[in-house]
Amino acid sequence: MSAENDRLVLGPLLRYVDDTSASVWVETREPGLVTVDRGGDSASARTFVVHGHHYALVELDGLEPGSTQSYTVAVDGEQVWPELDSPFPASVIATLEDGRPLSMAFGSCRTSVSHDAAGNGTHGVDALRAWALRSADLVPAADEDDPDLSPERLPDLVLFLGDQVYADETTDEMRAFIESRRDIEAPPWTELQDYEEYAHLYALAWSDPANRWLLSTVPSAMIFDDHDIRDDWNTSQEWRREMESTSWWHGRIVAGLGSYWVYQHLGNMSPAERRQDELYAQVLAHAGDDGYDFGPIIDAFAERVDEEPQTYRWSYTREFDTQVRLVVVDSRAARQLDPDDRALLDADEAAWLDEQLRGDVDHLLIGTSLPFLLARGLHHLEAFSEALAGGAWGDRGGRLGEKLRQVVDLEHWGAFQNSFQAVAHQAMEVAAGERGRAPSTVTFLSGDVHHSYVSEAEPADGGRPMRSTILQAVCSPIRNPLSRNMRFATAVLSYGVAGPIGRLASKSTHVADAPLTWRYAEGPWFDNNLACLTVTGPSLKMWWVTGEVIDDHERPRLAKVASYELDEHGRPPAHEKVRQRFGRGIKRRYRDKVVDRVRQR
């Protein structure tokens, strides 16, 4: 694509795709008519304006199920995609087909720095980019004989489970942009302030050529986590009060939620869901009016849904015939923070989730940015911190508990015991066949914690027979690894010390016993990685991949980190464990002790 034809700022991003329709999102430099053509099937949409930025969401319909076809993008009749002389294959739209085994990828936590020696030295290899290069067949795999590393078939979906962008921990490039606009010595310093800065942050995140190509040809779904807005977002009522007392928080939350709707959430919806969306209905109503800026409308919407989260739902569900139901849960914006009635999900959101947790599919997948099942010791500590902050040991203990959960990030499902208990019972009812035909698995897909693992769960009392395997699969980070010291500290605090102390502490505050018990089946490991998942009938297979630099930082090779598999009966078979990189950055004499303790928990 020549410079004079460079009319795209971002995209195309292939978003919602089903058996007969596909949605393509773009950001353009100027107003225009965006046309997507897929082998004669074409559709167009006029751009709309948000704070001076131009976007279009093009919806193709009437496509052939199970078909794969390359596509082009034009603005006002001038082709702008694919780029001329691109080394990447043509971007394609592959529609779903009933009965075809479903495959997907998932992960979270990705920062955007350079992909040279300097960037890889500070943040490791971008696992998403390594996967993109291998998927484009531009680099060999670390193990060319491993079929899981083959570029032959792209997945049906990549699910990004939070921290797609970091609004609070900005890179040098992002800081330079901020400094070009305002004084970084004044609040909010080098953190994001407004919509314009969010737009630049998304451009940094999605403009690398390899990742840009991947996102143009693999459908994506997304949900936010805290760093999309700010670390520990909605940890507690006290945290929220502290933020709202600042001079800059209102601008941050308005810009963060507004830009999230434009850049991420808009593409999560099906065409039918978009037509019912209150904001998109206004976009359609003003179609063709290039002078109409939706910025103030989106700002007012974001302000309202922050103050009244029950008025809008960020969570969503995808049905893949009878194979998979994917339920993606907002575990941040919908929190109820009243200390006397804390819940990770408010009443409306909890009722919605309760309705979605049903069987009659082969696999029920629950996407939640925060792991539902942490290491058990850490789970106990989180439950203890909630009870302590709630006054179980008096006012002084309450202040200590609040400080503890903010400093140590004790704000996952375990720190919202009412919600944890409710969802655990619902998952067990699905697994017992009490909510329709029991699926082969009830699998929680999560990120956030900067290490990855698979846990298997069962009823704590051993009484209720489970027809489904209940799993927790975590993939984090895609690119934002913990330092070596923090890896070791995380392992020890989360899995060593936290175990006995956590159990004693939670009992001392009379926290109810968890209805589930769980243990590690694989992991943990700390690589930058991306997880892949395939299902065929009752069988399920997951594996984690990472990028390894052999001789060229710009061209890392894809390598497998770990794998987990259920056989054709939905049972874990005996299998050879892939080499796990749990020990990177942890001295060997400590590592074995930590791993032994992990296995016992």
Coordinates of C-alpha atoms in Angstrom, one line a residue:
M1 CA 0.0 0.0 0.0
S2 CA 1.6 3.2 -1.1
A3 CA 2.0 6.2 1.3
E4 CA -0.6 8.3 -0.6
N5 CA -3.1 5.4 -0.3
D6 CA -2.5 4.9 3.4
R7 CA -5.9 5.8 4.5
L8 CA -6.2 3.2 7.3
V9 CA -5.1 4.1 10.8
L10 CA -5.9 0.6 12.2
G11 CA -7.3 -2.6 10.9
P12 CA -8.9 -4.3 9.3
L13 CA -9.9 -6.3 12.4
L14 CA -12.0 -9.3 11.7
R15 CA -14.4 -9.5 14.6
Y16 CA -17.7 -11.4 14.9
V17 CA -17.9 -14.2 12.4
D18 CA -20.6 -17.0 12.4
D19 CA -21.7 -19.4 9.6
T20 CA -23.2 -16.8 7.3
S21 CA -22.0 -13.4 8.4
A22 CA -18.7 -11.5 9.2
S23 CA -17.9 -8.1 10.7
V24 CA -14.9 -6.1 9.8
W25 CA -13.8 -3.1 11.9
V26 CA -11.5 -0.3 10.7
E27 CA -10.2 3.1 11.7
T28 CA -9.6 5.5 8.9
R29 CA -7.7 8.8 8.7
E30 CA -10.6 10.7 7.1
P31 CA -14.4 10.2 6.6
G32 CA -15.3 7.8 3.8
L33 CA -17.3 4.9 2.6
V34 CA -15.6 1.6 3.6
T35 CA -16.3 -1.4 1.4
V36 CA -15.3 -5.0 2.1
D37 CA -15.3 -7.4 -0.8
R38 CA -15.0 -11.2 -0.3
G39 CA -15.0 -12.9 -3.7
G40 CA -18.0 -11.0 -4.9
D41 CA -19.9 -10.8 -1.6
S42 CA -19.5 -7.2 -0.6
A43 CA -20.9 -4.7 1.9
S44 CA -20.2 -1.1 2.8
A45 CA -20.6 1.2 5.7
R46 CA -20.0 4.9 6.2
T47 CA -17.5 6.0 8.8
F48 CA -18.7 7.6 12.0
V49 CA -16.8 10.1 14.2
V50 CA -15.8 9.9 17.8
H51 CA -13.7 12.8 19.2
G52 CA -12.3 13.5 15.7
H53 CA -11.5 9.8 14.9
H54 CA -13.2 7.9 12.1
Y55 CA -14.4 4.3 12.3
A56 CA -16.5 1.9 10.3
L57 CA -18.0 -1.5 11.1
V58 CA -18.8 -3.4 7.9
E59 CA -21.2 -6.3 8.1
L60 CA -21.2 -9.0 5.4
D61 CA -24.2 -11.4 5.3
G62 CA -25.4 -14.3 3.2
L63 CA -22.0 -16.0 3.2
E64 CA -21.6 -19.7 2.5
P65 CA -21.1 -21.8 5.8
G66 CA -17.8 -23.5 6.1
S67 CA -16.2 -21.4 3.3
T68 CA -12.8 -19.6 3.3
Q69 CA -12.3 -16.6 1.0
S70 CA -9.8 -13.8 0.8
Y71 CA -11.1 -10.2 1.0
T72 CA -10.1 -6.6 0.2
V73 CA -11.0 -3.3 1.9
A74 CA -11.5 -0.1 0.0
V75 CA -12.2 3.5 1.1
D76 CA -14.2 5.6 -1.4
G77 CA -13.5 3.0 -4.0
E78 CA -9.7 3.0 -3.5
Q79 CA -8.3 -0.3 -2.3
V80 CA -6.4 0.1 1.0
W81 CA -6.0 -3.6 2.0
P82 CA -4.1 -5.8 1.6
E83 CA -0.9 -3.8 1.5
L84 CA 1.1 -3.9 -1.7
D85 CA 4.3 -6.1 -1.5
S86 CA 3.2 -7.5 1.9
P87 CA 5.1 -10.7 2.9
F88 CA 1.9 -11.9 4.6
P89 CA -0.8 -14.1 2.9
A90 CA -4.0 -12.6 1.8
S91 CA -6.4 -11.9 4.7
V92 CA -9.3 -14.3 4.7
I93 CA -12.8 -14.7 6.2
A94 CA -13.5 -18.3 7.2
T95 CA -17.1 -18.9 8.2
L96 CA -18.2 -21.4 10.7
E97 CA -19.8 -24.7 9.9
D98 CA -22.1 -26.9 12.1
G99 CA -20.3 -30.0 13.2
R100 CA -16.8 -28.9 12.3
P101 CA -14.5 -29.2 15.4
L102 CA -14.1 -25.8 17.0
S103 CA -10.6 -24.3 17.6
M104 CA -9.7 -21.1 19.4
A105 CA -6.9 -19.3 21.1
F106 CA -7.0 -17.3 24.3
G107 CA -4.8 -15.2 26.6
S108 CA -4.4 -11.9 28.4
C109 CA -1.9 -9.1 29.4
R110 CA 0.0 -7.7 26.5
T111 CA 2.1 -4.6 26.4
S112 CA 3.3 -2.9 23.2
V113 CA 7.0 -2.3 22.9
S114 CA 9.5 -2.9 20.1
H115 CA 10.2 -6.4 18.8
D116 CA 14.0 -5.9 18.7
A117 CA 16.6 -7.0 21.2
A118 CA 15.8 -4.1 23.4
G119 CA 12.1 -4.7 23.5
N120 CA 12.5 -8.5 23.9
G121 CA 15.1 -7.9 26.6
T122 CA 12.6 -5.9 28.8
H123 CA 9.3 -7.6 28.0
G124 CA 10.2 -10.9 26.3
V125 CA 9.0 -12.1 23.0
D126 CA 5.5 -11.2 22.0
A127 CA 3.7 -14.6 21.9
L128 CA 0.9 -13.2 19.8
R129 CA 3.4 -12.0 17.2
A130 CA 5.4 -15.3 17.2
W131 CA 2.1 -17.1 16.6
A132 CA 1.3 -14.7 13.8
L133 CA 4.6 -15.2 12.0
R134 CA 4.2 -19.0 12.3
S135 CA 0.6 -18.8 11.2
A136 CA 1.7 -16.9 8.1
D137 CA 4.3 -19.6 7.5
L138 CA 7.1 -17.0 7.5
V139 CA 9.2 -18.7 10.1
P140 CA 9.8 -22.4 11.1
A141 CA 8.6 -23.8 14.4
A142 CA 11.0 -24.7 17.1
D143 CA 9.8 -28.3 16.6
E144 CA 8.8 -28.7 12.9
D145 CA 7.4 -32.2 13.6
D146 CA 4.8 -31.0 16.2
P147 CA 1.4 -30.7 14.4
D148 CA 0.2 -28.3 17.1
L149 CA 2.8 -25.8 15.7
S150 CA 1.7 -26.2 12.1
P151 CA 0.4 -23.1 10.3
E152 CA -2.1 -25.1 8.2
R153 CA -5.3 -24.2 10.0
L154 CA -6.1 -20.9 11.8
P155 CA -8.4 -21.1 14.7
D156 CA -12.1 -20.0 14.6
L157 CA -11.6 -17.4 17.3
V158 CA -9.0 -15.7 19.5
L159 CA -10.3 -14.6 22.8
F160 CA -8.5 -11.7 24.6
L161 CA -9.2 -11.9 28.3
G162 CA -8.2 -8.5 29.5
D163 CA -5.4 -6.0 29.6
Q164 CA -5.3 -5.6 25.8
V165 CA -3.8 -2.2 26.6
Y166 CA -2.2 -0.7 29.6
A167 CA -3.6 2.7 30.5
D168 CA -1.5 3.0 33.7
E169 CA 1.8 1.4 32.9
T170 CA 2.8 3.2 29.7
T171 CA 5.8 2.5 27.4
D172 CA 8.4 5.0 26.3
E173 CA 6.7 5.5 23.0
M174 CA 3.3 6.2 24.7
R175 CA 4.9 8.5 27.2
A176 CA 6.5 10.5 24.4
F177 CA 3.1 11.0 22.8
I178 CA 1.6 12.1 26.2
E179 CA 4.5 14.5 26.8
S180 CA 3.9 16.1 23.3
R181 CA 0.4 17.0 24.5
R182 CA 0.7 18.0 28.2
D183 CA 2.9 18.2 31.3
I184 CA 3.7 14.7 32.6
E185 CA 4.7 16.2 35.9
A186 CA 1.0 17.0 36.6
P187 CA -1.7 14.4 37.2
P188 CA -2.3 11.9 35.8
W189 CA 1.4 12.0 35.0
T190 CA 2.4 9.4 32.4
E191 CA -0.9 7.6 32.7
L192 CA -3.7 8.1 30.2
Q193 CA -5.9 11.1 30.5
D194 CA -8.4 11.2 27.6
Y195 CA -9.8 9.6 24.5
E196 CA -7.1 10.9 22.3
E197 CA -4.5 9.1 24.3
Y198 CA -6.5 5.9 24.3
A199 CA -6.7 6.1 20.5
H200 CA -3.0 6.4 20.3
L201 CA -2.5 3.5 22.7
Y202 CA -4.7 1.2 20.6
A203 CA -2.7 2.2 17.5
L204 CA 0.5 1.2 19.3
A205 CA -1.1 -2.1 20.4
W206 CA -2.5 -3.2 17.0
S207 CA -0.3 -1.7 14.3
D208 CA 2.7 -4.1 14.2
P209 CA 2.5 -5.7 10.7
A210 CA 2.4 -9.3 11.9
N211 CA -0.2 -8.8 14.5
R212 CA -2.2 -6.6 12.2
W213 CA -2.3 -9.4 9.6
L214 CA -3.3 -11.9 12.2
L215 CA -6.1 -9.7 13.6
S216 CA -7.3 -9.2 10.0
T217 CA -7.8 -12.9 9.4
V218 CA -8.6 -14.5 12.8
P219 CA -11.9 -13.4 14.3
S220 CA -11.5 -11.9 17.8
A221 CA -13.6 -11.4 20.9
M222 CA -12.5 -9.4 23.9
I223 CA -13.2 -8.4 27.5
F224 CA -11.5 -5.8 29.7
D225 CA -9.6 -6.2 32.9
D226 CA -8.2 -3.7 35.3
H227 CA -5.2 -2.3 33.3
D228 CA -7.5 -1.4 30.4
I229 CA -8.6 1.3 32.9
R230 CA -6.3 1.2 35.9
D231 CA -4.6 -1.4 38.2
D232 CA -7.0 -2.8 40.8
W233 CA -10.0 -1.2 39.1
N234 CA -13.0 -1.6 41.5
T235 CA -11.1 -3.6 44.1
S236 CA -13.3 -2.1 46.9
Q237 CA -15.5 0.8 47.8
E238 CA -12.5 2.4 49.5
W239 CA -10.4 2.1 46.3
R240 CA -13.2 3.7 44.3
R241 CA -13.6 6.6 46.8
E242 CA -9.8 7.3 46.6
M243 CA -10.0 7.4 42.8
E244 CA -13.1 9.6 42.7
S245 CA -11.4 12.1 45.0
T246 CA -8.7 12.8 42.4
S247 CA -8.8 15.5 39.7
W248 CA -8.3 13.0 36.8
W249 CA -10.2 9.8 37.5
H250 CA -13.5 11.0 35.9
G251 CA -11.7 11.7 32.6
R252 CA -9.9 8.4 32.8
I253 CA -13.0 6.2 33.4
V254 CA -15.1 8.1 30.8
A255 CA -12.3 7.8 28.1
G256 CA -11.5 4.2 29.1
L257 CA -15.1 2.9 28.8
G258 CA -15.9 5.0 25.8
S259 CA -12.9 3.8 23.8
Y260 CA -13.4 0.3 25.0
W261 CA -16.9 0.3 23.4
V262 CA -15.5 1.6 20.1
Y263 CA -12.3 -0.4 19.9
Q264 CA -13.2 -3.6 21.6
H265 CA -16.9 -4.2 22.5
L266 CA -18.5 -3.1 19.3
G267 CA -17.0 -6.1 17.5
N268 CA -18.0 -8.5 20.2
M269 CA -21.7 -8.2 19.3
S270 CA -23.5 -10.1 16.6
P271 CA -25.2 -8.0 13.9
A272 CA -28.6 -8.5 15.6
E273 CA -27.1 -7.5 19.0
R274 CA -25.6 -4.4 17.5
R275 CA -28.9 -3.3 16.0
Q276 CA -30.3 -3.4 19.6
D277 CA -27.4 -1.6 21.1
E278 CA -28.3 1.9 22.3
L279 CA -25.1 3.5 21.0
Y280 CA -24.9 1.7 17.7
A281 CA -28.6 2.5 17.0
Q282 CA -27.6 6.2 17.1
V283 CA -24.6 5.5 14.8
L284 CA -27.0 4.0 12.3
A285 CA -29.5 6.8 12.7
H286 CA -26.8 9.4 11.7
A287 CA -25.3 7.3 8.9
G288 CA -23.8 9.5 6.3
D289 CA -23.4 12.6 8.5
D290 CA -19.7 13.0 8.5
G291 CA -19.9 16.1 10.6
Y292 CA -21.7 14.5 13.5
D293 CA -19.2 13.7 16.3
F294 CA -20.5 11.0 18.7
G295 CA -17.8 11.9 21.3
P296 CA -20.2 13.7 23.7
I297 CA -22.8 11.0 23.4
I298 CA -20.3 8.2 24.1
D299 CA -18.8 10.2 27.0
A300 CA -22.3 10.6 28.6
F301 CA -22.9 6.9 28.1
A302 CA -19.6 5.9 29.7
E303 CA -20.2 8.2 32.7
R304 CA -23.7 6.7 33.2
V305 CA -22.6 3.0 33.0
D306 CA -19.8 3.7 35.4
E307 CA -22.1 5.1 37.9
E308 CA -25.0 2.7 37.1
P309 CA -23.4 -0.5 35.8
Q310 CA -26.7 -2.3 35.8
T311 CA -27.8 -0.1 32.8
Y312 CA -25.5 -1.8 30.3
R313 CA -24.1 -5.3 29.9
W314 CA -20.5 -5.8 28.7
S315 CA -20.8 -9.6 29.2
Y316 CA -21.9 -11.7 26.2
T317 CA -22.4 -15.3 25.0
R318 CA -21.4 -17.1 21.8
E319 CA -23.1 -20.4 20.7
F320 CA -21.1 -22.7 18.4
D321 CA -23.9 -25.1 17.5
T322 CA -24.1 -27.9 20.1
Q323 CA -20.3 -28.1 20.6
V324 CA -19.6 -25.0 22.7
R325 CA -21.3 -22.3 24.6
L326 CA -18.8 -19.5 25.4
V327 CA -19.9 -17.2 28.2
V328 CA -17.7 -14.1 28.6
V329 CA -18.1 -12.4 31.9
D330 CA -17.5 -8.8 33.0
S331 CA -15.7 -9.2 36.3
R332 CA -14.7 -5.6 36.7
A333 CA -17.4 -3.0 35.8
A334 CA -20.4 -4.9 37.3
R335 CA -19.0 -5.2 40.8
Q336 CA -21.1 -4.4 43.8
L337 CA -18.8 -2.7 46.3
D338 CA -21.0 -2.0 49.4
P339 CA -18.9 -3.5 52.3
D340 CA -22.1 -5.0 53.7
D341 CA -23.1 -6.6 50.4
R342 CA -20.0 -7.2 48.3
A343 CA -20.3 -9.1 45.1
L344 CA -18.1 -9.5 42.0
L345 CA -21.3 -9.4 40.0
D346 CA -24.2 -7.1 40.9
A347 CA -27.7 -8.7 41.1
D348 CA -28.6 -8.1 37.4
E349 CA -25.3 -9.5 36.2
A350 CA -25.4 -12.5 38.6
A351 CA -28.9 -13.3 37.4
W352 CA -27.8 -13.1 33.7
L353 CA -24.8 -15.4 34.4
D354 CA -27.0 -17.9 36.2
E355 CA -29.2 -18.1 33.1
Q356 CA -26.2 -18.7 30.8
L357 CA -24.7 -21.6 32.9
R358 CA -26.6 -24.4 31.3
G359 CA -25.7 -27.7 29.7
D360 CA -27.0 -29.3 26.5
V361 CA -23.6 -28.6 24.8
D362 CA -20.4 -30.6 24.6
H363 CA -18.4 -28.0 26.4
L364 CA -19.3 -25.0 28.5
L365 CA -16.5 -22.4 28.4
I366 CA -16.6 -19.5 30.8
G367 CA -14.3 -16.6 30.0
T368 CA -13.5 -14.5 33.0
S369 CA -10.4 -12.3 33.1
L370 CA -9.8 -13.2 36.7
P371 CA -9.1 -16.9 37.4
F372 CA -12.1 -18.4 39.2
L373 CA -9.8 -21.0 40.8
L374 CA -6.5 -19.6 42.0
A375 CA -3.9 -21.6 43.9
R376 CA -5.9 -22.9 46.9
G377 CA -3.6 -21.2 49.4
L378 CA -4.0 -17.9 47.6
H379 CA -7.8 -18.4 47.4
H380 CA -7.9 -18.8 51.2
L381 CA -5.8 -15.6 51.7
E382 CA -8.2 -13.6 49.4
A383 CA -11.2 -14.9 51.4
F384 CA -9.4 -14.0 54.6
S385 CA -8.6 -10.5 53.3
E386 CA -12.3 -9.8 52.5
A387 CA -13.4 -11.0 55.9
L388 CA -10.7 -8.9 57.6
A389 CA -11.5 -5.8 55.7
G390 CA -15.2 -6.4 56.5
G391 CA -14.5 -6.1 60.2
A392 CA -14.0 -9.7 61.3
W393 CA -11.2 -8.6 63.6
G394 CA -12.5 -5.1 64.4
D395 CA -11.8 -1.7 62.9
R396 CA -8.0 -1.9 63.1
G397 CA -8.2 -5.3 61.4
G398 CA -10.5 -3.8 58.8
R399 CA -8.0 -1.1 57.9
L400 CA -5.2 -3.7 57.7
G401 CA -7.4 -5.9 55.5
E402 CA -8.1 -3.1 53.1
K403 CA -4.5 -2.1 52.8
L404 CA -3.5 -5.8 52.3
R405 CA -5.9 -6.4 49.5
Q406 CA -4.9 -3.3 47.6
V407 CA -1.1 -3.8 48.1
V408 CA -1.1 -7.5 47.3
D409 CA -4.0 -7.4 44.7
L410 CA -6.3 -9.7 46.7
E411 CA -9.3 -8.9 44.6
H412 CA -10.2 -12.0 42.6
W413 CA -13.2 -14.3 42.9
G414 CA -11.9 -15.6 46.2
A415 CA -12.1 -12.1 47.6
F416 CA -15.8 -11.9 46.8
Q417 CA -17.0 -15.0 48.6
N418 CA -20.7 -14.6 48.0
S419 CA -20.1 -14.5 44.2
F420 CA -17.6 -17.4 44.3
Q421 CA -19.9 -19.6 46.3
A422 CA -22.8 -19.0 44.0
V423 CA -21.0 -19.6 40.8
A424 CA -19.2 -22.7 42.2
H425 CA -22.6 -24.2 43.0
Q426 CA -24.0 -23.3 39.6
A427 CA -21.0 -24.9 37.9
M428 CA -21.4 -28.0 39.9
E429 CA -25.1 -28.2 39.0
V430 CA -24.2 -28.0 35.3
A431 CA -21.5 -30.7 35.8
A432 CA -24.0 -32.9 37.6
G433 CA -26.5 -32.7 34.8
E434 CA -29.0 -30.7 36.8
R435 CA -29.1 -27.9 34.2
G436 CA -29.6 -29.9 31.0
R437 CA -27.4 -32.5 29.6
A438 CA -24.1 -32.4 31.3
P439 CA -21.3 -31.2 29.1
S440 CA -18.0 -33.0 28.9
T441 CA -16.3 -30.0 30.5
V442 CA -17.1 -26.9 32.4
T443 CA -14.0 -24.9 31.7
F444 CA -13.1 -21.5 33.1
L445 CA -10.7 -19.6 30.8
S446 CA -8.8 -16.7 32.4
G447 CA -5.7 -14.5 32.5
D448 CA -4.5 -11.6 34.7
V449 CA -2.1 -13.3 37.1
H450 CA 1.1 -13.4 34.9
H451 CA 1.5 -17.1 35.2
S452 CA -0.4 -20.0 33.5
Y453 CA -1.7 -23.3 34.7
V454 CA -4.5 -25.9 34.5
S455 CA -6.5 -27.0 37.6
E456 CA -9.0 -29.8 37.9
A457 CA -11.8 -29.5 40.4
E458 CA -14.3 -31.8 42.1
P459 CA -16.9 -31.5 44.9
A460 CA -15.3 -30.9 48.3
D461 CA -17.5 -33.4 50.0
G462 CA -17.2 -36.0 47.3
G463 CA -20.9 -36.6 47.5
R464 CA -22.5 -35.2 44.3
P465 CA -21.4 -37.2 41.3
M466 CA -20.0 -35.1 38.5
R467 CA -20.6 -36.0 34.9
S468 CA -18.4 -33.2 33.7
T469 CA -14.8 -32.4 34.3
I470 CA -14.5 -28.9 35.9
L471 CA -11.4 -27.1 34.8
Q472 CA -9.6 -23.8 35.2
A473 CA -7.2 -22.9 32.4
V474 CA -5.1 -19.7 32.7
C475 CA -3.0 -18.1 30.0
S476 CA -1.1 -15.0 31.1
P477 CA 0.8 -13.0 30.0
I478 CA 0.9 -12.7 26.2
R479 CA 3.6 -10.2 26.6
N480 CA 4.3 -8.7 30.1
P481 CA 6.3 -11.1 32.1
L482 CA 7.1 -10.8 35.8
S483 CA 10.7 -10.1 36.7
R484 CA 12.8 -13.0 37.8
N485 CA 12.6 -11.9 41.5
M486 CA 8.8 -11.4 41.2
R487 CA 8.4 -14.9 39.6
F488 CA 10.0 -16.5 42.6
A489 CA 8.2 -14.3 45.1
T490 CA 4.9 -15.0 43.4
A491 CA 5.6 -18.8 43.5
V492 CA 6.5 -18.7 47.2
L493 CA 3.9 -16.3 48.4
S494 CA 1.1 -17.8 46.3
Y495 CA 1.9 -21.5 46.6
G496 CA 4.3 -22.0 49.5
V497 CA 3.6 -19.7 52.4
A498 CA 0.0 -18.9 51.3
G499 CA -1.2 -22.5 51.7
P500 CA -1.1 -23.2 55.4
I501 CA -1.3 -19.5 56.4
G502 CA -4.3 -19.0 54.1
R503 CA -6.2 -22.0 55.4
L504 CA -5.6 -21.0 59.0
A505 CA -6.4 -17.3 58.4
S506 CA -9.7 -18.0 56.5
K507 CA -10.8 -20.4 59.3
S508 CA -10.0 -17.8 61.9
T509 CA -12.5 -15.4 60.3
H510 CA -15.1 -18.1 59.8
V511 CA -15.1 -18.1 56.0
A512 CA -17.4 -20.7 54.6
D513 CA -15.6 -23.8 53.1
A514 CA -15.4 -23.8 49.3
P515 CA -17.9 -26.3 47.8
L516 CA -15.1 -27.3 45.4
T517 CA -11.6 -28.6 45.9
W518 CA -9.0 -28.4 43.2
R519 CA -5.5 -29.2 42.3
Y520 CA -2.9 -28.5 39.6
A521 CA -3.0 -30.7 36.6
E522 CA -0.4 -28.7 34.7
G523 CA 1.8 -25.8 35.7
P524 CA 2.3 -23.2 36.8
W525 CA 4.7 -21.5 34.3
F526 CA 5.6 -17.9 33.7
D527 CA 6.4 -17.6 30.0
N528 CA 4.9 -15.0 27.7
N529 CA 2.5 -17.4 26.0
L530 CA -0.7 -17.8 24.1
A531 CA -3.1 -20.8 24.7
C532 CA -4.8 -22.8 22.0
L533 CA -7.9 -25.0 22.5
T534 CA -9.7 -27.5 20.3
V535 CA -12.8 -29.6 21.0
T536 CA -14.1 -32.6 19.1
G537 CA -17.2 -34.1 20.7
P538 CA -16.3 -34.8 24.4
S539 CA -12.6 -34.5 23.9
L540 CA -10.7 -31.3 24.6
K541 CA -7.1 -30.4 24.0
M542 CA -5.2 -27.3 25.1
W543 CA -1.6 -26.2 24.6
W544 CA 0.4 -23.1 25.3
V545 CA 2.9 -21.6 22.8
T546 CA 5.6 -19.0 23.2
G547 CA 8.2 -17.3 21.0
E548 CA 11.9 -18.2 21.1
V549 CA 14.7 -16.1 19.6
I550 CA 17.1 -18.4 17.7
D551 CA 19.2 -15.9 15.8
D552 CA 16.8 -13.0 14.8
H553 CA 14.8 -11.0 17.4
E554 CA 12.4 -9.9 14.6
R555 CA 11.7 -13.5 13.6
P556 CA 11.1 -15.6 16.7
R557 CA 10.2 -19.3 16.4
L558 CA 7.0 -20.7 17.9
A559 CA 7.6 -23.3 20.7
K560 CA 5.3 -25.3 22.9
V561 CA 5.3 -24.6 26.6
A562 CA 2.8 -27.1 28.0
S563 CA -0.3 -29.2 27.0
Y564 CA -3.3 -30.7 28.6
E565 CA -5.8 -33.2 27.0
L566 CA -9.0 -35.0 27.7
D567 CA -9.7 -38.1 25.7
E568 CA -12.7 -39.1 23.6
H569 CA -14.5 -40.0 26.8
G570 CA -13.7 -36.6 28.4
R571 CA -11.2 -38.1 30.8
P572 CA -7.5 -37.1 31.3
P573 CA -5.4 -39.8 29.7
A574 CA -1.9 -40.6 30.8
H575 CA 0.3 -38.5 28.6
E576 CA 3.9 -37.3 28.4
K577 CA 4.2 -33.9 29.9
V578 CA 5.8 -31.2 27.7
R579 CA 8.8 -29.5 29.2
Q580 CA 7.4 -26.6 31.3
R581 CA 9.3 -23.4 31.8
F582 CA 8.1 -22.9 35.4
G583 CA 11.8 -22.6 36.4
R584 CA 12.8 -19.7 34.2
G585 CA 14.2 -17.1 36.5
I586 CA 13.9 -19.3 39.6
K587 CA 17.0 -20.8 41.1
R588 CA 17.0 -24.5 40.7
R589 CA 17.6 -25.3 44.4
Y590 CA 14.4 -23.4 45.2
R591 CA 12.3 -24.5 42.2
D592 CA 12.0 -28.2 43.0
K593 CA 10.8 -27.4 46.5
V594 CA 8.2 -24.9 45.2
V595 CA 7.0 -27.4 42.5
D596 CA 6.6 -30.1 45.1
R597 CA 4.5 -27.9 47.3
V598 CA 2.4 -26.9 44.2
R599 CA 1.7 -30.5 43.3
Q600 CA 0.5 -31.2 46.9
R601 CA -2.0 -28.4 46.7

